[in-house]
mmCIF file of C-alpha atoms and ligand atoms in Angstrom:
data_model
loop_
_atom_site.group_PDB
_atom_site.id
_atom_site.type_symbol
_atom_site.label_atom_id
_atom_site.label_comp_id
_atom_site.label_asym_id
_atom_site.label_seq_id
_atom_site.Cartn_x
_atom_site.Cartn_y
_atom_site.Cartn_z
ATOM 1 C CA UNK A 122 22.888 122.038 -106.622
ATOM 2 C CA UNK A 123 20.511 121.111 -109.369
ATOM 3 C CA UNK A 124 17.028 121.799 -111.245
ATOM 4 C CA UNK A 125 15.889 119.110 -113.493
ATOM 5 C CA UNK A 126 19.495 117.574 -113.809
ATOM 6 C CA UNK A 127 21.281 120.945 -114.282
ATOM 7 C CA UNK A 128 23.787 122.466 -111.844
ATOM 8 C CA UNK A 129 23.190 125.743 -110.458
ATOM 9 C CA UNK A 130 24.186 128.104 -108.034
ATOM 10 C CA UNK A 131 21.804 131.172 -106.665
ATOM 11 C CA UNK A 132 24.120 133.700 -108.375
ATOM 12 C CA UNK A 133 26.414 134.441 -111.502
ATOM 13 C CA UNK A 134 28.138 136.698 -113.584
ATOM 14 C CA UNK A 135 26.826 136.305 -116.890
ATOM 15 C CA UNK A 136 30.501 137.108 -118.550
ATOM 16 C CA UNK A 137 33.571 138.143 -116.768
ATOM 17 C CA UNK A 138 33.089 141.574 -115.401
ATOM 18 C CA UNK A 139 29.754 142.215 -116.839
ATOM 19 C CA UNK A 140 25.748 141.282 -115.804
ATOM 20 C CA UNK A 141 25.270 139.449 -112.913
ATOM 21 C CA UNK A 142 22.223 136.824 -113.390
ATOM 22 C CA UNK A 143 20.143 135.339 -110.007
ATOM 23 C CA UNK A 144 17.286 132.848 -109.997
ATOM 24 C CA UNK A 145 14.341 134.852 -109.595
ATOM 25 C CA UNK A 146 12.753 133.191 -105.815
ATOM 26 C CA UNK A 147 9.845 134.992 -105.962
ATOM 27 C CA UNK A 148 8.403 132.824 -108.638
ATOM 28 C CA UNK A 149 9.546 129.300 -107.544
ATOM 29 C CA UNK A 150 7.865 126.462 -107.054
ATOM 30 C CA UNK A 151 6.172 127.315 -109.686
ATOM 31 C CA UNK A 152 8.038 128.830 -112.900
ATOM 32 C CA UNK A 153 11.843 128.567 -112.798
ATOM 33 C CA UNK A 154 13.067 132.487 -114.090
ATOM 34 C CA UNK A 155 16.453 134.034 -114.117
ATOM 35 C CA UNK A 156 17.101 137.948 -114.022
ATOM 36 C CA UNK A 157 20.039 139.855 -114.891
ATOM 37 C CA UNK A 158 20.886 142.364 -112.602
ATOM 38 C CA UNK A 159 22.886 145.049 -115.007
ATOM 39 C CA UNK A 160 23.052 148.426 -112.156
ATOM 40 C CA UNK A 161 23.480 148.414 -108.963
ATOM 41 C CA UNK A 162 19.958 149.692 -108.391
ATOM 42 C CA UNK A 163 18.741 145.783 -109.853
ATOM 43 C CA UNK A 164 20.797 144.674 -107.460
ATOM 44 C CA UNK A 165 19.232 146.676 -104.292
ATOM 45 C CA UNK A 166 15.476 145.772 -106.088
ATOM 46 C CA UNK A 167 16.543 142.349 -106.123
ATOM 47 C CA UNK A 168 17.352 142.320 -102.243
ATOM 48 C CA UNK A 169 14.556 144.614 -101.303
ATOM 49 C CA UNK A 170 12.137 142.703 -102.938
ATOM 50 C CA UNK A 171 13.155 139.510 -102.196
ATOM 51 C CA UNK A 172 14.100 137.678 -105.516
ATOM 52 C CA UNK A 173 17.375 137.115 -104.074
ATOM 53 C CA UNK A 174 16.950 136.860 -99.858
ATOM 54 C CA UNK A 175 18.814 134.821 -97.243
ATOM 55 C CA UNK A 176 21.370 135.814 -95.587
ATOM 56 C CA UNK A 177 24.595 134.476 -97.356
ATOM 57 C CA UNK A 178 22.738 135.346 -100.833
ATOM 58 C CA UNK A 179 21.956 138.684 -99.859
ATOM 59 C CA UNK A 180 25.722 139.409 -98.609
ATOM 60 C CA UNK A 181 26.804 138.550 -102.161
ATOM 61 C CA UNK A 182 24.564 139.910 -103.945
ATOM 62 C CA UNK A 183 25.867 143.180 -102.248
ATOM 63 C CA UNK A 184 29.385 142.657 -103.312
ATOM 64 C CA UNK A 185 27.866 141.782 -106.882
ATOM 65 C CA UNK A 186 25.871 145.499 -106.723
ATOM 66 C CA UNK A 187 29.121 147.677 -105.798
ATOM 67 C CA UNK A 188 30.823 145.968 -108.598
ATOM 68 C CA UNK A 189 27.640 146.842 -110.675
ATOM 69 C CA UNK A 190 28.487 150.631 -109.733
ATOM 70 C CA UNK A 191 31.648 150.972 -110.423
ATOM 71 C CA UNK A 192 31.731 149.557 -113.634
ATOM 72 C CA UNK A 193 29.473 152.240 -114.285
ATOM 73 C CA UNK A 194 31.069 155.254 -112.244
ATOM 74 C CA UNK A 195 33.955 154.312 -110.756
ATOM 75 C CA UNK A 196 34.882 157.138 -108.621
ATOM 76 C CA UNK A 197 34.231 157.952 -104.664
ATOM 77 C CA UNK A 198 31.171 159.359 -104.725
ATOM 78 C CA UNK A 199 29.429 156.235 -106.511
ATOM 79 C CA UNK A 200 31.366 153.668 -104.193
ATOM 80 C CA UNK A 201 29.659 155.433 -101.411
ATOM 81 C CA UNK A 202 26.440 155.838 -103.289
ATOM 82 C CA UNK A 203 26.310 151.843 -104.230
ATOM 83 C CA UNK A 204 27.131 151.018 -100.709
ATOM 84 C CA UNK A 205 24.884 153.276 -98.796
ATOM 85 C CA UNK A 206 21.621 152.216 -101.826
ATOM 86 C CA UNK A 207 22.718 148.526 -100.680
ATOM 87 C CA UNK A 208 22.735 148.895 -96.803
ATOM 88 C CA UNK A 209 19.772 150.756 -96.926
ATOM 89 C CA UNK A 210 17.580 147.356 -98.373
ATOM 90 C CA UNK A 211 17.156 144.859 -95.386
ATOM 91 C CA UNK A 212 18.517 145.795 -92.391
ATOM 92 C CA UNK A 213 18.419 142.246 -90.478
ATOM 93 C CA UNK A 214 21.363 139.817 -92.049
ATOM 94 C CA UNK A 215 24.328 141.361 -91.137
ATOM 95 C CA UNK A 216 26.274 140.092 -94.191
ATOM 96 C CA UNK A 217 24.951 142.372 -96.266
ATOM 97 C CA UNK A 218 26.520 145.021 -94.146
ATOM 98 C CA UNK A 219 30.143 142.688 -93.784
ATOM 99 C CA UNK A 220 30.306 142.225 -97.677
ATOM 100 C CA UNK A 221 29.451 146.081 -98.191
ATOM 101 C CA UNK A 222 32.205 147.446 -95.705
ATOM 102 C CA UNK A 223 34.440 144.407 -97.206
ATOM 103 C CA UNK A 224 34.068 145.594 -100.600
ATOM 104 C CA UNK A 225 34.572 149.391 -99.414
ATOM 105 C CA UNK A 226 37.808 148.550 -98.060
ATOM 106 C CA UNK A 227 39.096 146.576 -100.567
ATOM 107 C CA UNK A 228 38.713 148.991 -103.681
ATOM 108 C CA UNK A 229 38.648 152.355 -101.686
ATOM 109 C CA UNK A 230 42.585 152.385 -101.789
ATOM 110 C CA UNK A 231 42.541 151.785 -105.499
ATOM 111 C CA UNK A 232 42.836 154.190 -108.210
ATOM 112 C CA UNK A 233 39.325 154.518 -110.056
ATOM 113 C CA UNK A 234 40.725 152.716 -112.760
ATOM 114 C CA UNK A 235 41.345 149.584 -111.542
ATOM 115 C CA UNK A 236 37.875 149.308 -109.422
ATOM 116 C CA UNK A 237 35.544 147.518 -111.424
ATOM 117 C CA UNK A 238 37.875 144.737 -111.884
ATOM 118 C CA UNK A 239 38.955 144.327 -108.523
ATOM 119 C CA UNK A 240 35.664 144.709 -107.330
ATOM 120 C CA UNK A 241 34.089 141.935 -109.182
ATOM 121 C CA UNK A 242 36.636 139.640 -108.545
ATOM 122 C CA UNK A 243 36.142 140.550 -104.902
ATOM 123 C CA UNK A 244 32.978 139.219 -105.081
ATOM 124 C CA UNK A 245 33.501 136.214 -106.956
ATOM 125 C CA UNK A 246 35.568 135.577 -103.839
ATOM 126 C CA UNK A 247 33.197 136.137 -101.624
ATOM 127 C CA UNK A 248 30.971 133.656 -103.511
ATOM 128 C CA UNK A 249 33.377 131.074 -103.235
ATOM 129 C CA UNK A 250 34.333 131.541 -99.913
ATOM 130 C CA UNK A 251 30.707 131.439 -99.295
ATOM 131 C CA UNK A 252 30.334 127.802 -100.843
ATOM 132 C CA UNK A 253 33.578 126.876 -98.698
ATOM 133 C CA UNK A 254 32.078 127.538 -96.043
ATOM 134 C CA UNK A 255 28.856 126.266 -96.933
ATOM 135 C CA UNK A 256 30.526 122.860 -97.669
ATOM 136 C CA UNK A 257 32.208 122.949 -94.274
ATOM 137 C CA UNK A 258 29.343 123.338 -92.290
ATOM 138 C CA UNK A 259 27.740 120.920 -94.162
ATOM 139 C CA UNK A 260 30.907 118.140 -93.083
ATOM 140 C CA UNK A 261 30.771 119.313 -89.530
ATOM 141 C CA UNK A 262 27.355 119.093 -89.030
ATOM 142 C CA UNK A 263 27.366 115.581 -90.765
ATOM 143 C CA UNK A 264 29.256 114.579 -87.480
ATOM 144 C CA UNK A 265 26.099 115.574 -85.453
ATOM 145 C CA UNK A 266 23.616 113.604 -87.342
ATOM 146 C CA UNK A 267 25.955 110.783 -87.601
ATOM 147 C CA UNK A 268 25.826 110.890 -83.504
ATOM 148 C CA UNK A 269 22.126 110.956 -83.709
ATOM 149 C CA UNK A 270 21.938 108.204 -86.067
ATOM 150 C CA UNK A 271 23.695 105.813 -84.134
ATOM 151 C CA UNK A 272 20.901 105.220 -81.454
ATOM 152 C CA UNK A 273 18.303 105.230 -84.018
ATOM 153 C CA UNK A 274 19.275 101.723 -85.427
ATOM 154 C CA UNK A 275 18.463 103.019 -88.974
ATOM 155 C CA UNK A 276 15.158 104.813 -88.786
ATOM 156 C CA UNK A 277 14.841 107.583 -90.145
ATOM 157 C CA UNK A 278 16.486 110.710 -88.431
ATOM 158 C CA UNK A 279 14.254 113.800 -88.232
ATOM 159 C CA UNK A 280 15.037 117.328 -88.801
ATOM 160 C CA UNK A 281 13.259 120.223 -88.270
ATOM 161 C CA UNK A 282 13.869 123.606 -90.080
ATOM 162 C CA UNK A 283 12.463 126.400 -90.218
ATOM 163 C CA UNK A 284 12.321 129.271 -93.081
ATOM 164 C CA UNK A 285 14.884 128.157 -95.751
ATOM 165 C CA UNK A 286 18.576 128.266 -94.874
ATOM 166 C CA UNK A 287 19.670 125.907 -97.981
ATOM 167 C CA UNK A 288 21.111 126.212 -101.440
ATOM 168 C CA UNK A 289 18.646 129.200 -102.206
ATOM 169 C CA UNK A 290 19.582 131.107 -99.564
ATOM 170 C CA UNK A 291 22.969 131.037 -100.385
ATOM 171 C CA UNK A 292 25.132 130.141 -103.596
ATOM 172 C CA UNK A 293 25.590 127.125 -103.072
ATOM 173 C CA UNK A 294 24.357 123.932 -100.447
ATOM 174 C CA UNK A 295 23.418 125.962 -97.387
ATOM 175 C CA UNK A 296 23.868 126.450 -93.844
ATOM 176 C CA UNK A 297 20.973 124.218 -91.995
ATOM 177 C CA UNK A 298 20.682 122.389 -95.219
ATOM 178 C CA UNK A 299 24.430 121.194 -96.014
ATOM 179 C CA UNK A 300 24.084 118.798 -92.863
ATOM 180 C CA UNK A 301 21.083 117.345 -94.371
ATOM 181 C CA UNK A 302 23.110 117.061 -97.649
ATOM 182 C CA UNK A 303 25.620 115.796 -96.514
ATOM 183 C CA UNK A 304 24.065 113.444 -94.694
ATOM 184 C CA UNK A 305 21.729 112.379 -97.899
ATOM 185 C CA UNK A 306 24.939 111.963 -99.487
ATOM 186 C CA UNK A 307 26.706 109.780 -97.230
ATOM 187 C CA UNK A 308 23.711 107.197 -96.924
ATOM 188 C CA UNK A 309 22.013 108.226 -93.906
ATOM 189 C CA UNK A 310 18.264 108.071 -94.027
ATOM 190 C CA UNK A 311 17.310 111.880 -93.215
ATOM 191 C CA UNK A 312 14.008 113.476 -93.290
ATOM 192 C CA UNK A 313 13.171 117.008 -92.936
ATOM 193 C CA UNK A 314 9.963 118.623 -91.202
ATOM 194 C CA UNK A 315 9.626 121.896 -93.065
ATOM 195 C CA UNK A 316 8.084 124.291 -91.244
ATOM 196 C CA UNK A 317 5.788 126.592 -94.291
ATOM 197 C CA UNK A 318 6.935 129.890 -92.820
ATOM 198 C CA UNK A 319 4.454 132.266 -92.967
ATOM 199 C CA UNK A 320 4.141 135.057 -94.379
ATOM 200 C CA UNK A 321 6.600 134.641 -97.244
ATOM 201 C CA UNK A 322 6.242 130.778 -96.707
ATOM 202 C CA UNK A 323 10.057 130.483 -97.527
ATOM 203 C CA UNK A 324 9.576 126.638 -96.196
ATOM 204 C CA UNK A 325 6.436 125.758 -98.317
ATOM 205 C CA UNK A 326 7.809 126.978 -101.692
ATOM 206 C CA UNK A 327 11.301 126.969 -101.089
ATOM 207 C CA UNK A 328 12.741 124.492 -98.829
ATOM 208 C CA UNK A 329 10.543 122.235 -100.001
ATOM 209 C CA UNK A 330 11.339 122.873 -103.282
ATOM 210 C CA UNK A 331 15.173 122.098 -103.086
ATOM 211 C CA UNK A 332 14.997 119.175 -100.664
ATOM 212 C CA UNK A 333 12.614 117.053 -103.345
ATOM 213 C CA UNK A 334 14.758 118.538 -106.482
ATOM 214 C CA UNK A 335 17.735 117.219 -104.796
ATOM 215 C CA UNK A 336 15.583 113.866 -103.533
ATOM 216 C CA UNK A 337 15.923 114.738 -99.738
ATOM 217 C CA UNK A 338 12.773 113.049 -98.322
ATOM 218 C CA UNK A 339 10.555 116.020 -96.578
ATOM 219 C CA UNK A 340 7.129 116.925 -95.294
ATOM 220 C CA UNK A 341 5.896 120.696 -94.765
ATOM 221 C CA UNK A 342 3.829 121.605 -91.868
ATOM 222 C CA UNK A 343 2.120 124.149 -90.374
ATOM 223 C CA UNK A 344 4.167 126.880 -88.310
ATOM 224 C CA UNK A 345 2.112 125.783 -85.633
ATOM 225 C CA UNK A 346 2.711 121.884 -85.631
ATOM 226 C CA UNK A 347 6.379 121.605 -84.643
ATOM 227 C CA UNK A 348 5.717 121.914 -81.070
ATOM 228 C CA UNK A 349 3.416 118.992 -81.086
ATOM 229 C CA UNK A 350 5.752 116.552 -83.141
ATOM 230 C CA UNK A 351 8.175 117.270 -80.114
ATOM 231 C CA UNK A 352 6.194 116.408 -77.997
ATOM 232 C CA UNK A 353 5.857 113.227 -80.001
ATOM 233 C CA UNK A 354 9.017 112.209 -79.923
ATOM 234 C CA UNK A 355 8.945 112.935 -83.701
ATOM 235 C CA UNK A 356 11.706 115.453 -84.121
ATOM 236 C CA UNK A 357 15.264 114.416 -83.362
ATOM 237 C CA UNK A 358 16.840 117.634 -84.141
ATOM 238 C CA UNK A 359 16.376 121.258 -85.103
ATOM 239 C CA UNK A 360 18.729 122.808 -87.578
ATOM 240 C CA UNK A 361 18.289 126.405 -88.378
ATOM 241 C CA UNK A 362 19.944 129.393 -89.904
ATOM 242 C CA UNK A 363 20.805 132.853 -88.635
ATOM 243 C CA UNK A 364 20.676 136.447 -90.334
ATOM 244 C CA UNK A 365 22.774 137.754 -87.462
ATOM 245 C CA UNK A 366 24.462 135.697 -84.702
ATOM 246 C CA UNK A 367 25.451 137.754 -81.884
ATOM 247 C CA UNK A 368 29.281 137.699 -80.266
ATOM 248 C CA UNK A 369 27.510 135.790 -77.511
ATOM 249 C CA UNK A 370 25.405 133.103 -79.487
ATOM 250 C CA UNK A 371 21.905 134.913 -79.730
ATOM 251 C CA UNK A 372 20.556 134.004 -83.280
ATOM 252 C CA UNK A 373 18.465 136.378 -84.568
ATOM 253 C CA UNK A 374 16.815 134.492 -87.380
ATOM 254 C CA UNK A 375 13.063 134.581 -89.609
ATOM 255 C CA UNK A 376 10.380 135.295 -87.519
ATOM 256 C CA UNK A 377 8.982 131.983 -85.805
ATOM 257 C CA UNK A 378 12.714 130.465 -84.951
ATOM 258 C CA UNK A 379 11.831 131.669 -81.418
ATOM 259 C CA UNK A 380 9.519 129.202 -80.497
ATOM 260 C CA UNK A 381 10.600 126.704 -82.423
ATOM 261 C CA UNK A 382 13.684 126.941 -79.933
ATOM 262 C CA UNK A 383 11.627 127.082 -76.702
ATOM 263 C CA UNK A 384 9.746 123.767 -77.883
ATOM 264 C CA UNK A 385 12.474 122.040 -78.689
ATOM 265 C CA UNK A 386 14.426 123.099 -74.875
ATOM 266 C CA UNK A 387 10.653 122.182 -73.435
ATOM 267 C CA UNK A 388 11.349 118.331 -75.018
ATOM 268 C CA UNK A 389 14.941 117.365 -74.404
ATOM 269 C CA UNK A 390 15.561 117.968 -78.636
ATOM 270 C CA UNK A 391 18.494 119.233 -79.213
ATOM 271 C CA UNK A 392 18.505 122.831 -81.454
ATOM 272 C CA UNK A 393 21.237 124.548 -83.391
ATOM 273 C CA UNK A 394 21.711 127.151 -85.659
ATOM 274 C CA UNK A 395 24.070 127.205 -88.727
ATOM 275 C CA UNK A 396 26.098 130.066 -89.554
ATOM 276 C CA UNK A 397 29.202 131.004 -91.448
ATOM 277 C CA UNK A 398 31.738 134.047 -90.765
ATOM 278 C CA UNK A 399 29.766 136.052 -92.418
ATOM 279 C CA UNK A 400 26.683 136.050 -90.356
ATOM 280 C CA UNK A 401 28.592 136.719 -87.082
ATOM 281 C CA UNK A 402 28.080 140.274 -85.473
ATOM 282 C CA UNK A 403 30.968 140.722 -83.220
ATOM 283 C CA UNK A 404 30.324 143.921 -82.235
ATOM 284 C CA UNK A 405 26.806 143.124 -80.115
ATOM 285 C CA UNK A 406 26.172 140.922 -77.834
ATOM 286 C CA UNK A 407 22.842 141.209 -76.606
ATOM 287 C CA UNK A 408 20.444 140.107 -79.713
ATOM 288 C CA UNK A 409 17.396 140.815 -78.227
ATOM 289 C CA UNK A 410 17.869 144.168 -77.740
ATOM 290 C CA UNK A 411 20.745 144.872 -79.958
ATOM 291 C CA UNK A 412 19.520 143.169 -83.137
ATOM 292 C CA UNK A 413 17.792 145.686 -85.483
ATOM 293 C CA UNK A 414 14.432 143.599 -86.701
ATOM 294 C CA UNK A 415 13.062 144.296 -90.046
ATOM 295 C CA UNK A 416 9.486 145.098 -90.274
ATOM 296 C CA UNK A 417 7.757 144.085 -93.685
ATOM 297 C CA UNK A 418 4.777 145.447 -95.307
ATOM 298 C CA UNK A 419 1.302 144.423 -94.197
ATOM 299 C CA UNK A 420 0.340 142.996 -97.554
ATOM 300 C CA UNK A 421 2.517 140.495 -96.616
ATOM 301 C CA UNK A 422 0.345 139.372 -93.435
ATOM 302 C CA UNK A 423 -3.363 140.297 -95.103
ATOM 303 C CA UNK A 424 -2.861 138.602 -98.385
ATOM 304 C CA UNK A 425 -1.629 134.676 -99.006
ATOM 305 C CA UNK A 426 0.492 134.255 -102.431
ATOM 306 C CA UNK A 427 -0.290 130.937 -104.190
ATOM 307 C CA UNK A 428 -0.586 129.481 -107.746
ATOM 308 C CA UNK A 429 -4.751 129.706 -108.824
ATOM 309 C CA UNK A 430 -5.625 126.254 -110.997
ATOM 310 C CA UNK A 431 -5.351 128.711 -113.507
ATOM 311 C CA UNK A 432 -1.478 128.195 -113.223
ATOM 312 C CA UNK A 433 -1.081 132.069 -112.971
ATOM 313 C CA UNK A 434 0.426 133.107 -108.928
ATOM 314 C CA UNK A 435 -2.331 135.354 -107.447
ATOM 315 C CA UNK A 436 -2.682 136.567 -103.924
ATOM 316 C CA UNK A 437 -6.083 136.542 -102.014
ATOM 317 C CA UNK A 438 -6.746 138.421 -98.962
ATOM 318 C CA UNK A 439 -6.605 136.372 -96.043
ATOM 319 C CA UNK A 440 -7.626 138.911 -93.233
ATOM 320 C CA UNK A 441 -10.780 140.898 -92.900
ATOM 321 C CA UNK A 442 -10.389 144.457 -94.525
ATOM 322 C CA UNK A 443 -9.370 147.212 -91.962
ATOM 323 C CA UNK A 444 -7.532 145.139 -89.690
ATOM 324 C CA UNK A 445 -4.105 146.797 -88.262
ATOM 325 C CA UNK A 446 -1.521 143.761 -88.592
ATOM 326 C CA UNK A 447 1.850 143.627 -87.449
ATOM 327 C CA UNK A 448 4.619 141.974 -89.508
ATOM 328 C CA UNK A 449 8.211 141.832 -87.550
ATOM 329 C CA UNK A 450 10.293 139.657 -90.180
ATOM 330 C CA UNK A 451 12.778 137.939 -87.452
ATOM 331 C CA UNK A 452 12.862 137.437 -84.269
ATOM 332 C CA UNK A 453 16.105 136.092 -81.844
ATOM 333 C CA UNK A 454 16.667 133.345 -80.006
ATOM 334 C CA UNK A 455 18.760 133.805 -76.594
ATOM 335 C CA UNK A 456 22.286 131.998 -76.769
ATOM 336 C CA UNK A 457 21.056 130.146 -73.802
ATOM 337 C CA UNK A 458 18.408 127.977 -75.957
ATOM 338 C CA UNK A 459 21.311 126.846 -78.823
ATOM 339 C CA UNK A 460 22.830 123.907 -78.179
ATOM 340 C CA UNK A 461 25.147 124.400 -80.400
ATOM 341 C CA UNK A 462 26.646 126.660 -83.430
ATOM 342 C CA UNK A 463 27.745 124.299 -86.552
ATOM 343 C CA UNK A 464 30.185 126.754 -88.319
ATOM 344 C CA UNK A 465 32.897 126.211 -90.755
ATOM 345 C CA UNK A 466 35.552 125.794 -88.130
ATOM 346 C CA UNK A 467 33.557 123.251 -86.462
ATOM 347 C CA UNK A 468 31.145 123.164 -83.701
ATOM 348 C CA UNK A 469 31.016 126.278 -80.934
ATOM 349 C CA UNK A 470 29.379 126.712 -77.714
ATOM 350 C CA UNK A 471 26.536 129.166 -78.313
ATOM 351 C CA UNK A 472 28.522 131.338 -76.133
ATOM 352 C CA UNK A 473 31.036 134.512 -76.796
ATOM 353 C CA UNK A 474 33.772 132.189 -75.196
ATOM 354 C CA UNK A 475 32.700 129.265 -78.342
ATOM 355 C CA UNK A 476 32.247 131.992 -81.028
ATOM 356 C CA UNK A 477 35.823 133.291 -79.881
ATOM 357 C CA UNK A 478 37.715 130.026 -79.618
ATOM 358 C CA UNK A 479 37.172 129.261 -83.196
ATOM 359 C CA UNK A 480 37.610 132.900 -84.310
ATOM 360 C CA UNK A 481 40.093 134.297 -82.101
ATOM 361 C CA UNK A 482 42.303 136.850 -84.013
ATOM 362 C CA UNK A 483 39.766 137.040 -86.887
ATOM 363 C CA UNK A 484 36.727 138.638 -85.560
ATOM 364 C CA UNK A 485 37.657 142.103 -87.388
ATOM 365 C CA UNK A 486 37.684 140.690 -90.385
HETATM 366 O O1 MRU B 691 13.587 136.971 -95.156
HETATM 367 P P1 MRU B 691 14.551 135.945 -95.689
HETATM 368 O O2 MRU B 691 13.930 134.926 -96.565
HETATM 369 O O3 MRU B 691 15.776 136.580 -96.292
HETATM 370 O O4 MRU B 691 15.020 135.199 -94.373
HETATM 371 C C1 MRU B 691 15.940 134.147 -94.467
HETATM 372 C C2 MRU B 691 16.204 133.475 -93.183
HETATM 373 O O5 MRU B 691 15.693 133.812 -92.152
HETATM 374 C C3 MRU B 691 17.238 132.402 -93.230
HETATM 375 O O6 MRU B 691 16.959 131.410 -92.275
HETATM 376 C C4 MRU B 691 18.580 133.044 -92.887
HETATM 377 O O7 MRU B 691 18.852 134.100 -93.782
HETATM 378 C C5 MRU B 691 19.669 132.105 -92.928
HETATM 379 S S1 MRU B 691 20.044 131.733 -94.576
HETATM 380 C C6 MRU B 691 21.315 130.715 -94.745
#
């Protein structure tokens, strides 16, 4: 995708086999910054701390780490090192975990030697599988819009999304947000509802962000507001993404999804998440109770992170001092509240019987 007229993708290796480079996305909107990850201790920073977050992103980043260690120290103990530093970051999106165990498997039966180099093209791989996939979704979900489009009579179709589940959050064009390119790119007139997506506000400063550098016509709301437009009639469709989609179809996804879902079943709109592979947890099926749910720091919750008209990003407190706050990053929505799962094999049934049809024979992979 591009900033300013230059093509990008989330992540990179700066030269073959060497530093690994990711947009920094704890600064953006508002300063454009690229870091080079050189150890695979930049690489679990980077995850931990955000600068590099989504699910897809995250999973690669992972791969991009374990290559980071063994370039370093190839041997056993630092392959198990890397991988356990790596796991122990976020423990929500389940690709992090699927690219770790991929990468384990695929150098651990290599002579030290010949590690590094495997290992980062293993994840230069996994990148580009991720922006097949990516691309895919984005066709197959262009078949859903086009359906909604057709009784519209050209207004404007409306999406909703929540968190941000587009380029950013993976290396390329996204999972809720390919549709919406694709759909921008085949001449339909799409508009996204943004929901901000407090605490981080992943909608305000990054969805938003992409969508206009792209020109995808978009308006950011409150967490709170996407109930009402609903109700309004003003919504069409809600399009998220997932950090870990059960066997069954649960989505566990950013904190807020939840509701978003239980609105949108309250109105008649219809609400699905977008998820590749990689995403898929075959071995649980119950998300709500299954799904381990990251809890982030406080700060997060007390304090709001904005630009001052300074131009420097400052936080000020938003809570009053000594209050206990609670700050559960995700949250899961039951299978039975998804219309639908837009993958890269096409649309499934939120339901282990969908998930399987398009994955049978591959789900240990
Ligand atoms: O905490 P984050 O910003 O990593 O959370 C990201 C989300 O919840 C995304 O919706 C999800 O990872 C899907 S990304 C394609």
């Amino acid at each position: 995708m591009r900033i300013n007229g230059q093509a990008f993708r989330t992540i990179w290796q700066v030269d073959a086999g060497g530093d690994v480079a990711v947009i920094d996305q704890t600064l953006l909107p508002f300063a454009f910054e690229v870091r080079t990850l050189r150890r695979v201790e930049d690489a679990a920073t980077a995850i931990r701390d955000m600068v590099v977050r989504g699910a897809p992103l995250i999973g690669v980043t992972t791969a991009y780490g374990v290559a980071l260690a063994l370039r370093e120290h190839p041997g056993d103990d630092s392959l198990a090192a890397a991988i356990e530093t790596l796991v122990a970051t976020r423990p929500t999106a389940v690709n992090l975990r699927w690219a770790a165990e991929r990468m384990r498997r695929t150098v651990a039966v290599l002579p030290p030697g010949e590690r590094a180099a495997r290992a980062y093209a293993e994840a230069a791989a996994i990148a580009e599988e991720d922006v097949a996939s990516c691309a895919a979704i984005g066709r197959h979900g262009l078949g859903l819009l086009r359906q909604l489009a057709h009784g519209k009579d050209g207004e404007r179709i409306n999406v909703l999304t929540h968190c941000n589940a587009g380029w950013l959050a993976c290396v390329d064009w996204g999972t809720a947000l390919a549709p919406v390119y694709a759909a921008h790119a085949a001449g339909l007139p799409v508009h996204v509802y943004v929901d901000e997506t407090r605490p981080r506000s992943q909608g305000a400063f990054l969805t938003a962000f992409e969508l206009g550098a792209h020109g995808v016509p978009c308006t950011v709301i409150t967490d709170n507001a996407g109930g009402y437009l609903m109700q309004q009639g003003e919504v069409d469709v809600c399009i998220v993404g997932s950090d870990r989609t059960t066997a069954a179809g649960d989505v566990a996804n950013k904190i807020g999804t939840y509701l978003k879902a239980l609105a949108a079943r309250d109105n008649g709109v219809p609400f699905y998440a977008a998820v590749p592979f990689s995403t898929i947890d075959w071995t649980l099926d119950d998300g709500v109770h299954e799904v381990p749910i990251e809890e982030r720091s406080a700060r997060e919750v007390t304090h709001v992170r904005g630009r001052a008209p300074d131009g420097k990003l400052e936080e000020v407190e938003v809570v009053a001092p000594g209050t206990r706050v609670r700050n559960p990053g995700f949250d899961v929505t039951p299978a039975r509240l998804v219309t639908g799962i837009i993958t890269e094999r096409g649309v499934a049934a939120a339901s282990r019987a969908g998930l399987a049809a398009l994955y049978s024979g591959h789900e240990r992979h």
